[in-house]
Amino acid sequence: MRIGILGTGSMAAALGGAWVRAGHEVRVGGRDVAAARKLAVGIGAVGGGEPTEAVRFGEAVLVALPATAAVPVVGSLAGELAGRVLLDCTVPMAPGADGPALTTAGARDSVARRLASAAPAARVVKVFGICHESIWSLPRPSFEGAPLGVPYCADDQGAGDLTADLVGSMGCVPVHCGGLDRAGLLEAAAVFAIGVWWSGGEARHVFPSPALAPGAVDDAE
Ligand SMILES: NC(=O)c1ccc[n+]([C@@H]2O[C@H](COP(=O)([O-])OP(=O)(O)OC[C@H]3O[C@@H](n4cnc5c(N)ncnc54)[C@H](OP(=O)(O)O)[C@@H]3O)[C@@H](O)[C@H]2O)c1
């Protein structure tokens, strides 16, 4: 798969590196072209340069930008993004009095839906925002014997299928969580999980499956 990346920071490096290891062709685009070229060399991408180059290259394009920058940047590239699968990993988060806060709280739309409005012909998928970049740097991440599950939300079936294939190629399990109207839940879940970690808790221990409870099988029958 050919994947363009918008951004040259932590997520661009971690996911871009994972995709190169999985055999995909990656091109990095950044407002700092020198940083894009440097990152491309660092992760073994085919090249780095202007954002438009990354967008034209990729059948899928990762938005690895701060949530505040993502909407205007994507809007400025709307024409080139037509038909592309737009992978949105942004987490709209800012420090709050009681921990990290969702910056879209009270707003009508998630970042993902705002990206879809800014680039109406792009096929937006909310994905990859739940885990810290360190997880994406792991080869084929798995925990307690199970491969990492990767939730995603998409309205476009083909875009969702491409995302599922991409996730699978990384040794992870795609978890379809509905359409883009549910993307705000994923964004909020990421902020919530970060709050759990910041308070000293362990997010994965907060959400055990009811199927693991003693007697769960009997109860279901
Ligand atoms: N880090 C994580 O563990 C993690 C996990 C899940 C989701 N996320 C989300 O992923 C996104 C990227 O996070 P990150 O950690 O990779 O951030 P980062 O390391 O700070 O990198 C941000 C990138 O965005 C670029 N950028 C910032 N403002 C811009 C603007 N106005 N126009 C164009 N480019 C701009 C930066 O370019 P310059 O270097 O030129 O400033 C840099 O390349 C965020 O939305 C974050 O919430 C991060």
XYZ file of C-alpha atoms and ligand atoms in Angstrom:
269
model
C 0.000 0.000 0.000
C 1.195 3.580 -0.676
C 0.779 5.816 2.361
C 1.402 9.551 2.671
C 1.999 11.128 6.062
C 1.221 14.722 7.042
C 3.521 15.619 9.935
C 7.039 14.822 11.045
C 6.583 14.269 14.792
C 6.214 11.291 17.115
C 3.198 9.634 15.512
C 4.530 10.156 11.991
C 7.751 8.425 13.020
C 6.128 5.563 14.949
C 3.356 4.690 12.481
C 5.492 5.424 9.421
C 8.209 3.125 10.749
C 5.660 0.394 11.496
C 4.257 0.628 7.962
C 7.685 0.467 6.344
C 8.445 -2.639 8.437
C 5.125 -4.112 7.287
C 6.193 -3.678 3.658
C 4.266 -0.534 2.694
C 5.624 2.415 0.735
C 5.580 5.603 2.792
C 6.168 9.236 1.811
C 6.440 11.929 4.499
C 5.186 15.502 4.053
C 5.746 18.371 6.453
C 5.715 22.134 6.609
C 9.385 21.725 7.552
C 10.595 20.004 4.393
C 14.055 19.294 5.823
C 12.435 17.526 8.792
C 10.259 15.507 6.406
C 13.313 14.408 4.420
C 15.197 13.549 7.610
C 12.321 11.486 8.985
C 11.907 9.695 5.669
C 15.546 8.613 5.759
C 15.214 7.621 9.421
C 12.261 5.275 8.904
C 13.200 3.988 5.455
C 10.402 5.796 3.613
C 10.614 6.329 -0.138
C 10.994 10.067 0.362
C 10.028 13.223 2.175
C 9.052 16.718 1.107
C 6.080 19.043 0.834
C 2.681 17.974 2.234
C 1.207 17.971 -1.277
C 3.766 15.364 -2.388
C 2.728 13.030 0.426
C -0.959 13.491 -0.361
C -0.514 12.849 -4.095
C 1.557 9.744 -3.332
C -0.727 8.006 -0.865
C -3.848 6.004 -1.494
C -4.096 6.488 2.282
C -2.903 9.650 4.060
C -2.224 9.883 7.800
C -2.991 13.175 9.533
C -0.310 13.238 12.264
C -0.845 16.853 13.299
C -2.193 18.556 16.411
C -5.999 18.562 16.325
C -6.024 22.352 16.130
C -3.855 22.340 12.999
C -5.418 19.312 11.324
C -8.640 20.927 10.097
C -7.094 23.969 8.363
C -4.225 21.919 6.911
C -6.591 19.275 5.551
C -8.897 22.003 4.234
C -5.999 23.574 2.340
C -5.305 20.181 0.715
C -8.948 19.273 0.053
C -8.569 19.115 -3.726
C -5.580 16.774 -3.655
C -7.216 14.631 -0.964
C -10.220 13.741 -3.129
C -10.661 9.959 -3.109
C -7.864 9.411 -0.587
C -8.455 7.471 2.621
C -7.699 10.012 5.353
C -6.446 8.307 8.525
C -7.178 10.624 11.446
C -5.230 9.807 14.631
C -5.713 13.201 16.271
C -6.681 13.506 19.928
C -8.297 16.866 20.772
C -6.847 17.218 24.260
C -5.645 19.983 26.548
C -4.679 20.026 30.225
C -7.699 20.549 32.484
C -8.206 21.139 36.197
C -8.896 17.440 36.896
C -6.697 15.931 34.207
C -6.699 16.012 30.420
C -9.782 17.608 28.884
C -11.518 17.040 25.557
C -11.173 20.286 23.638
C -14.197 19.425 21.496
C -16.452 19.035 24.583
C -19.667 20.909 23.850
C -18.743 21.246 20.188
C -21.092 19.886 17.539
C -18.566 17.659 15.842
C -15.518 15.481 16.434
C -12.245 16.365 14.750
C -12.858 13.474 12.352
C -16.184 14.928 11.185
C -14.631 18.362 10.879
C -11.934 16.867 8.663
C -14.678 15.266 6.562
C -16.333 18.677 6.208
C -13.024 20.380 5.380
C -12.238 17.815 2.657
C -15.638 16.433 1.570
C -14.235 14.155 -1.139
C -11.720 12.512 1.219
C -12.727 9.242 2.890
C -12.078 9.887 6.577
C -11.343 7.106 9.069
C -10.783 7.701 12.789
C -8.034 5.298 13.837
C -4.679 4.905 15.650
C -5.405 7.640 18.248
C -6.036 5.352 21.221
C -2.449 4.161 21.766
C 0.675 6.062 22.710
C 3.282 6.338 19.971
C 5.565 3.951 21.880
C 3.068 1.135 21.208
C 3.211 1.697 17.443
C 6.983 1.458 17.614
C 6.715 -2.167 18.804
C 7.021 -4.862 16.151
C 3.614 -6.609 15.942
C 2.319 -5.295 19.306
C 0.645 -7.902 21.485
C -0.190 -8.000 25.162
C -0.954 -10.924 27.472
C -0.789 -13.231 24.471
C -3.284 -11.314 22.336
C -2.545 -9.002 19.410
C -3.407 -5.352 19.901
C -6.976 -4.461 18.913
C -7.264 -1.251 16.901
C -10.674 0.447 16.905
C -11.724 2.474 13.896
C -14.764 4.442 12.733
C -15.587 5.067 9.081
C -18.596 5.915 6.930
C -16.980 4.690 3.707
C -16.944 0.885 3.543
C -13.945 0.755 1.190
C -11.975 3.114 3.409
C -12.808 0.979 6.420
C -11.748 -2.184 4.594
C -8.436 -0.597 3.553
C -7.850 0.465 7.153
C -8.611 -3.043 8.387
C -6.082 -4.455 5.898
C -3.484 -1.921 7.019
C -4.061 -2.740 10.689
C -3.857 -6.453 9.948
C -0.552 -5.992 8.115
C 0.874 -4.556 11.365
C 0.006 -7.747 13.231
C -2.958 -6.087 14.968
C -6.683 -6.819 14.956
C -9.015 -4.222 13.410
C -12.105 -3.473 15.504
C -14.888 -1.773 13.546
C -16.715 0.622 15.863
C -19.278 2.132 13.513
C -19.517 5.247 11.418
C -17.917 8.657 11.783
C -20.776 9.765 14.017
C -19.048 7.600 16.647
C -15.570 9.057 16.092
C -16.112 11.530 18.923
C -16.430 8.557 21.273
C -12.998 7.308 20.199
C -11.534 10.782 20.683
C -13.100 11.003 24.153
C -11.949 7.453 24.991
C -8.351 8.405 24.193
C -8.509 11.446 26.447
C -10.168 9.364 29.179
C -7.499 6.638 28.972
C -4.728 9.231 29.160
C -6.409 10.622 32.286
C -6.392 7.135 33.828
C -2.656 6.769 33.139
C -1.880 10.254 34.436
C -3.713 9.435 37.668
C -1.549 6.331 38.123
C -4.137 3.804 36.919
C -3.875 1.218 34.172
C -6.426 1.833 31.423
C -6.447 -1.763 30.137
C -7.452 -2.994 33.582
C -10.391 -0.587 33.644
C -12.216 -2.237 30.730
C -12.194 -6.041 31.260
C -14.583 -8.006 29.081
C -17.696 -9.317 30.845
C -16.910 -12.568 29.016
C -13.998 -13.036 31.442
C -16.258 -12.999 34.498
C -16.778 -16.395 36.192
C -20.053 -17.895 34.983
C -20.239 -15.591 31.988
C -20.670 -18.494 29.565
C -23.474 -20.037 31.638
C -25.182 -16.663 31.974
C -25.126 -16.188 28.215
C -26.779 -19.539 27.557
N 2.225 11.145 20.593
C 1.346 10.195 20.873
O 1.633 9.234 21.612
C -0.041 10.247 20.258
C -0.876 9.130 20.427
C -2.137 9.138 19.844
C -2.560 10.239 19.100
N -1.725 11.314 18.969
C -2.193 12.446 18.158
O -1.435 12.438 16.953
C -1.276 13.782 16.485
C 0.217 14.034 16.288
O 0.861 13.873 17.542
P 2.451 13.837 17.656
O 2.736 13.342 19.028
O 3.046 13.171 16.485
O 2.776 15.395 17.607
P 4.209 16.084 17.428
O 5.307 15.137 17.719
O 4.144 17.353 18.198
O 4.247 16.430 15.854
C 3.310 17.324 15.342
C 3.576 17.563 13.871
O 2.596 18.495 13.408
C 3.253 19.586 12.761
N 2.475 20.807 12.937
C 2.142 21.416 14.097
N 1.397 22.512 13.846
C 1.260 22.581 12.503
C 0.602 23.494 11.621
N -0.092 24.550 12.090
N 0.673 23.276 10.295
C 1.356 22.219 9.800
N 2.011 21.309 10.577
C 1.949 21.505 11.917
C 4.591 19.673 13.441
O 5.467 20.383 12.610
P 6.676 21.251 13.229
O 7.704 20.259 13.716
O 7.130 22.077 12.058
O 6.115 22.062 14.359
C 4.945 18.193 13.581
O 5.430 17.700 12.358
C -1.915 14.687 17.537
O -3.208 15.054 17.115
C -1.978 13.805 18.775
O -3.062 14.157 19.619
C -0.480 11.341 19.523
